[in-house]
Amino acid sequence: TMDLRTYRVEKGTRLMKRLLLMALVATAAPAAVAAQMTDNDQLTATAIVTQGIDVAWQANLDFGTLLPGFAGTVVLTDGGAGAFLVTGSQNAEVALQFPQLPLVLTRVGFTETMPITYTVGYSVAGDPATATDWTAQLPGPPAAPLPRLDAVTGQLTVYLGGTVTPAALQAVGTYEATVILEASYTGS
């Protein structure tokens, strides 16, 4: 036997329980929805520090002694061929160019000039006989694909040959010009 007062308390308790359950569901639902709408993951930041690139003179381009009116030619495999050694990271792709590749040699101490044309090749084997010809693109970089430094040694040799053409009345003396080779990593 339940009196009216007990009935009201029990009914009120049940109502409070229902309201509390509804409040819990109402507050948990947005959290569940929010959990489904967001996500995360991670990545690793990486930086590789590589060695710098170095261009080193190996040999001058030497045409020897010439007579006026007779051209002199040095091919890449001759002892007089010029050479630069490029050293850097193994198998790195490099851009090569000649920012200074004069079209004339100038008589030392004077103003007389003598025309010069170049032949250029590069080889990772360090052998001018296996050099890849680069002459057609001078003074700019070789045609694609760009050269890569050797996968083991990280080296590449650039060979320089050419032809000088003294005039029939060319002034006697020593003729010179400075040639500069520039190498840089491409990032590939």
Tab-separated table of N, CA, C and O in Angstrom, residues 35-99:
chain	number	residue	atom	x	y	z
A	35	ALA	N	33.803	13.456	-32.448
A	35	ALA	CA	34.872	12.466	-32.561
A	35	ALA	C	34.908	11.878	-33.966
A	35	ALA	O	35.966	11.553	-34.476
A	36	GLN	N	33.795	11.769	-34.596
A	36	GLN	CA	33.742	11.222	-35.947
A	36	GLN	C	34.153	12.263	-36.986
A	36	GLN	O	34.540	11.910	-38.077
A	37	MET	N	34.107	13.543	-36.671
A	37	MET	CA	34.394	14.592	-37.635
A	37	MET	C	35.841	15.068	-37.587
A	37	MET	O	36.249	15.873	-38.390
A	38	THR	N	36.623	14.598	-36.647
A	38	THR	CA	38.024	14.996	-36.571
A	38	THR	C	38.907	13.753	-36.548
A	38	THR	O	38.466	12.675	-36.162
A	39	ASP	N	40.140	13.951	-36.967
A	39	ASP	CA	41.113	12.866	-36.975
A	39	ASP	C	42.490	13.508	-36.987
A	39	ASP	O	42.626	14.706	-37.218
A	40	ASN	N	43.507	12.750	-36.746
A	40	ASN	CA	44.859	13.275	-36.848
A	40	ASN	C	45.812	12.163	-37.231
A	40	ASN	O	45.463	10.986	-37.170
A	41	ASP	N	46.983	12.556	-37.647
A	41	ASP	CA	48.047	11.618	-37.998
A	41	ASP	C	49.356	12.375	-37.834
A	41	ASP	O	49.354	13.540	-37.440
A	42	GLN	N	50.449	11.774	-38.152
A	42	GLN	CA	51.737	12.434	-37.983
A	42	GLN	C	52.605	12.229	-39.210
A	42	GLN	O	52.342	11.355	-40.028
A	43	LEU	N	53.623	13.051	-39.328
A	43	LEU	CA	54.615	12.901	-40.380
A	43	LEU	C	55.983	13.099	-39.761
A	43	LEU	O	56.106	13.532	-38.617
A	44	THR	N	57.010	12.793	-40.522
A	44	THR	CA	58.379	12.981	-40.064
A	44	THR	C	59.024	14.067	-40.905
A	44	THR	O	58.976	14.016	-42.128
A	45	ALA	N	59.603	15.049	-40.275
A	45	ALA	CA	60.352	16.093	-40.980
A	45	ALA	C	61.781	15.597	-41.142
A	45	ALA	O	62.404	15.145	-40.189
A	46	THR	N	62.288	15.646	-42.384
A	46	THR	CA	63.614	15.124	-42.677
A	46	THR	C	64.416	16.140	-43.464
A	46	THR	O	63.883	16.812	-44.340
A	47	ALA	N	65.678	16.250	-43.161
A	47	ALA	CA	66.601	17.082	-43.931
A	47	ALA	C	67.894	16.297	-44.103
A	47	ALA	O	68.402	15.714	-43.154
A	48	ILE	N	68.388	16.267	-45.336
A	48	ILE	CA	69.646	15.588	-45.621
A	48	ILE	C	70.692	16.662	-45.881
A	48	ILE	O	70.521	17.490	-46.769
A	49	VAL	N	71.734	16.642	-45.118
A	49	VAL	CA	72.834	17.579	-45.317
A	49	VAL	C	73.865	16.864	-46.183
A	49	VAL	O	74.326	15.780	-45.840
A	50	THR	N	74.175	17.449	-47.315
A	50	THR	CA	75.098	16.831	-48.248
A	50	THR	C	76.372	17.660	-48.322
A	50	THR	O	76.403	18.800	-47.875
A	51	GLN	N	77.377	17.067	-48.871
A	51	GLN	CA	78.620	17.825	-49.015
A	51	GLN	C	78.467	18.840	-50.129
A	51	GLN	O	77.640	18.695	-51.021
A	52	GLY	N	79.255	19.879	-50.056
A	52	GLY	CA	79.249	20.893	-51.103
A	52	GLY	C	79.823	20.335	-52.389
A	52	GLY	O	80.395	19.247	-52.425
A	53	ILE	N	79.646	21.075	-53.450
A	53	ILE	CA	80.182	20.661	-54.743
A	53	ILE	C	81.477	21.437	-54.984
A	53	ILE	O	81.593	22.599	-54.591
A	54	ASP	N	82.443	20.785	-55.582
A	54	ASP	CA	83.751	21.394	-55.791
A	54	ASP	C	84.161	21.228	-57.249
A	54	ASP	O	84.052	20.135	-57.810
A	55	VAL	N	84.625	22.315	-57.853
A	55	VAL	CA	85.187	22.270	-59.204
A	55	VAL	C	86.670	22.581	-59.070
A	55	VAL	O	87.032	23.633	-58.531
A	56	ALA	N	87.506	21.668	-59.538
A	56	ALA	CA	88.949	21.853	-59.406
A	56	ALA	C	89.635	21.733	-60.764
A	56	ALA	O	89.371	20.796	-61.527
A	57	TRP	N	90.511	22.676	-61.057
A	57	TRP	CA	91.316	22.642	-62.267
A	57	TRP	C	92.198	21.397	-62.234
A	57	TRP	O	92.785	21.063	-61.204
A	58	GLN	N	92.305	20.704	-63.343
A	58	GLN	CA	93.187	19.539	-63.467
A	58	GLN	C	94.298	19.767	-64.490
A	58	GLN	O	95.416	19.338	-64.289
A	59	ALA	N	93.959	20.411	-65.615
A	59	ALA	CA	94.953	20.649	-66.675
A	59	ALA	C	94.499	21.822	-67.532
A	59	ALA	O	93.307	22.004	-67.768
A	60	ASN	N	95.462	22.608	-67.998
A	60	ASN	CA	95.175	23.718	-68.910
A	60	ASN	C	94.998	23.199	-70.330
A	60	ASN	O	95.562	22.161	-70.697
A	61	LEU	N	94.248	23.912	-71.136
A	61	LEU	CA	94.112	23.637	-72.564
A	61	LEU	C	95.343	24.242	-73.236
A	61	LEU	O	95.534	25.452	-73.239
A	62	ASP	N	96.199	23.384	-73.783
A	62	ASP	CA	97.498	23.824	-74.304
A	62	ASP	C	97.635	23.436	-75.777
A	62	ASP	O	97.721	22.253	-76.106
A	63	PHE	N	97.688	24.438	-76.649
A	63	PHE	CA	97.822	24.216	-78.086
A	63	PHE	C	99.285	24.097	-78.525
A	63	PHE	O	99.557	23.803	-79.688
A	64	GLY	N	100.197	24.311	-77.605
A	64	GLY	CA	101.611	24.221	-77.953
A	64	GLY	C	102.053	25.407	-78.796
A	64	GLY	O	101.460	26.481	-78.763
A	65	THR	N	103.111	25.211	-79.588
A	65	THR	CA	103.675	26.264	-80.433
A	65	THR	C	103.077	26.161	-81.830
A	65	THR	O	103.061	25.071	-82.427
A	66	LEU	N	102.589	27.290	-82.351
A	66	LEU	CA	101.938	27.328	-83.665
A	66	LEU	C	102.662	28.301	-84.582
A	66	LEU	O	103.300	29.249	-84.118
A	67	LEU	N	102.502	28.100	-85.866
A	67	LEU	CA	103.021	29.036	-86.866
A	67	LEU	C	101.878	29.923	-87.350
A	67	LEU	O	100.726	29.466	-87.449
A	68	PRO	N	102.163	31.198	-87.647
A	68	PRO	CA	101.113	32.061	-88.196
A	68	PRO	C	100.502	31.428	-89.449
A	68	PRO	O	101.197	30.828	-90.264
A	69	GLY	N	99.168	31.520	-89.546
A	69	GLY	CA	98.466	31.007	-90.714
A	69	GLY	C	98.119	29.521	-90.638
A	69	GLY	O	97.460	28.998	-91.532
A	70	PHE	N	98.531	28.810	-89.593
A	70	PHE	CA	98.244	27.376	-89.459
A	70	PHE	C	97.475	27.115	-88.164
A	70	PHE	O	97.983	27.398	-87.072
A	71	ALA	N	96.273	26.574	-88.316
A	71	ALA	CA	95.417	26.301	-87.153
A	71	ALA	C	96.012	25.176	-86.308
A	71	ALA	O	96.725	24.303	-86.802
A	72	GLY	N	95.693	25.230	-85.045
A	72	GLY	CA	96.086	24.165	-84.127
A	72	GLY	C	94.855	23.624	-83.435
A	72	GLY	O	93.989	24.383	-82.994
A	73	THR	N	94.758	22.292	-83.349
A	73	THR	CA	93.592	21.647	-82.744
A	73	THR	C	94.030	20.693	-81.641
A	73	THR	O	95.006	19.961	-81.801
A	74	VAL	N	93.301	20.703	-80.558
A	74	VAL	CA	93.482	19.747	-79.462
A	74	VAL	C	92.149	19.032	-79.280
A	74	VAL	O	91.118	19.677	-79.051
A	75	VAL	N	92.154	17.698	-79.431
A	75	VAL	CA	90.931	16.919	-79.184
A	75	VAL	C	90.926	16.467	-77.727
A	75	VAL	O	91.958	16.519	-77.035
A	76	LEU	N	89.774	16.030	-77.251
A	76	LEU	CA	89.614	15.712	-75.827
A	76	LEU	C	90.574	14.645	-75.331
A	76	LEU	O	90.928	14.622	-74.154
A	77	THR	N	91.009	13.754	-76.216
A	77	THR	CA	91.900	12.669	-75.798
A	77	THR	C	93.378	13.034	-75.907
A	77	THR	O	94.232	12.233	-75.531
A	78	ASP	N	93.696	14.239	-76.396
A	78	ASP	CA	95.099	14.673	-76.497
A	78	ASP	C	95.641	15.066	-75.124
A	78	ASP	O	94.890	15.495	-74.244
A	79	GLY	N	96.958	14.996	-75.001
A	79	GLY	CA	97.615	15.407	-73.766
A	79	GLY	C	97.441	16.884	-73.468
A	79	GLY	O	97.537	17.298	-72.320
A	80	GLY	N	97.164	17.700	-74.469
A	80	GLY	CA	96.994	19.134	-74.265
A	80	GLY	C	95.585	19.540	-73.895
A	80	GLY	O	95.308	20.733	-73.721
A	81	ALA	N	94.673	18.570	-73.780
A	81	ALA	CA	93.282	18.897	-73.448
A	81	ALA	C	93.192	19.450	-72.028
A	81	ALA	O	93.900	19.014	-71.121
A	82	GLY	N	92.313	20.419	-71.854
A	82	GLY	CA	92.063	20.954	-70.522
A	82	GLY	C	91.120	20.039	-69.762
A	82	GLY	O	90.368	19.256	-70.361
A	83	ALA	N	91.155	20.118	-68.429
A	83	ALA	CA	90.274	19.264	-67.631
A	83	ALA	C	89.939	19.926	-66.304
A	83	ALA	O	90.779	20.593	-65.694
A	84	PHE	N	88.682	19.742	-65.891
A	84	PHE	CA	88.196	20.143	-64.572
A	84	PHE	C	87.651	18.881	-63.900
A	84	PHE	O	86.987	18.065	-64.550
A	85	LEU	N	87.870	18.741	-62.600
A	85	LEU	CA	87.298	17.636	-61.836
A	85	LEU	C	86.196	18.203	-60.948
A	85	LEU	O	86.436	19.106	-60.137
A	86	VAL	N	84.979	17.675	-61.115
A	86	VAL	CA	83.829	18.087	-60.307
A	86	VAL	C	83.605	16.988	-59.268
A	86	VAL	O	83.480	15.813	-59.622
A	87	THR	N	83.573	17.368	-57.993
A	87	THR	CA	83.403	16.392	-56.913
A	87	THR	C	82.258	16.844	-56.014
A	87	THR	O	82.148	18.024	-55.687
A	88	GLY	N	81.417	15.872	-55.634
A	88	GLY	CA	80.284	16.176	-54.764
A	88	GLY	C	79.636	14.905	-54.260
A	88	GLY	O	80.289	13.870	-54.116
A	89	SER	N	78.345	14.969	-54.035
A	89	SER	CA	77.587	13.829	-53.508
A	89	SER	C	77.421	12.756	-54.580
A	89	SER	O	77.140	13.064	-55.739
A	90	GLN	N	77.556	11.536	-54.166
A	90	GLN	CA	77.454	10.406	-55.092
A	90	GLN	C	76.112	10.399	-55.812
A	90	GLN	O	75.074	10.603	-55.205
A	91	ASN	N	76.175	10.208	-57.128
A	91	ASN	CA	75.013	10.073	-58.009
A	91	ASN	C	74.139	11.334	-58.080
A	91	ASN	O	73.016	11.278	-58.569
A	92	ALA	N	74.636	12.460	-57.608
A	92	ALA	CA	73.853	13.711	-57.657
A	92	ALA	C	73.830	14.251	-59.084
A	92	ALA	O	74.835	14.224	-59.786
A	93	GLU	N	72.670	14.761	-59.497
A	93	GLU	CA	72.549	15.413	-60.792
A	93	GLU	C	73.134	16.815	-60.676
A	93	GLU	O	72.901	17.502	-59.685
A	94	VAL	N	73.926	17.206	-61.684
A	94	VAL	CA	74.565	18.518	-61.645
A	94	VAL	C	74.283	19.307	-62.919
A	94	VAL	O	74.162	18.743	-63.999
A	95	ALA	N	74.173	20.608	-62.742
A	95	ALA	CA	74.069	21.524	-63.879
A	95	ALA	C	75.465	22.091	-64.101
A	95	ALA	O	76.109	22.564	-63.164
A	96	LEU	N	75.947	22.009	-65.323
A	96	LEU	CA	77.263	22.521	-65.690
A	96	LEU	C	77.090	23.646	-66.686
A	96	LEU	O	76.219	23.575	-67.557
A	97	GLN	N	77.921	24.669	-66.569
A	97	GLN	CA	77.920	25.727	-67.561
A	97	GLN	C	79.241	26.485	-67.485
A	97	GLN	O	79.951	26.408	-66.492
A	98	PHE	N	79.527	27.193	-68.559
A	98	PHE	CA	80.720	28.028	-68.629
A	98	PHE	C	80.289	29.490	-68.587
A	98	PHE	O	79.939	30.056	-69.615
A	99	PRO	N	80.327	30.130	-67.414
A	99	PRO	CA	79.976	31.549	-67.369
A	99	PRO	C	81.022	32.412	-68.074
A	99	PRO	O	80.744	33.540	-68.443
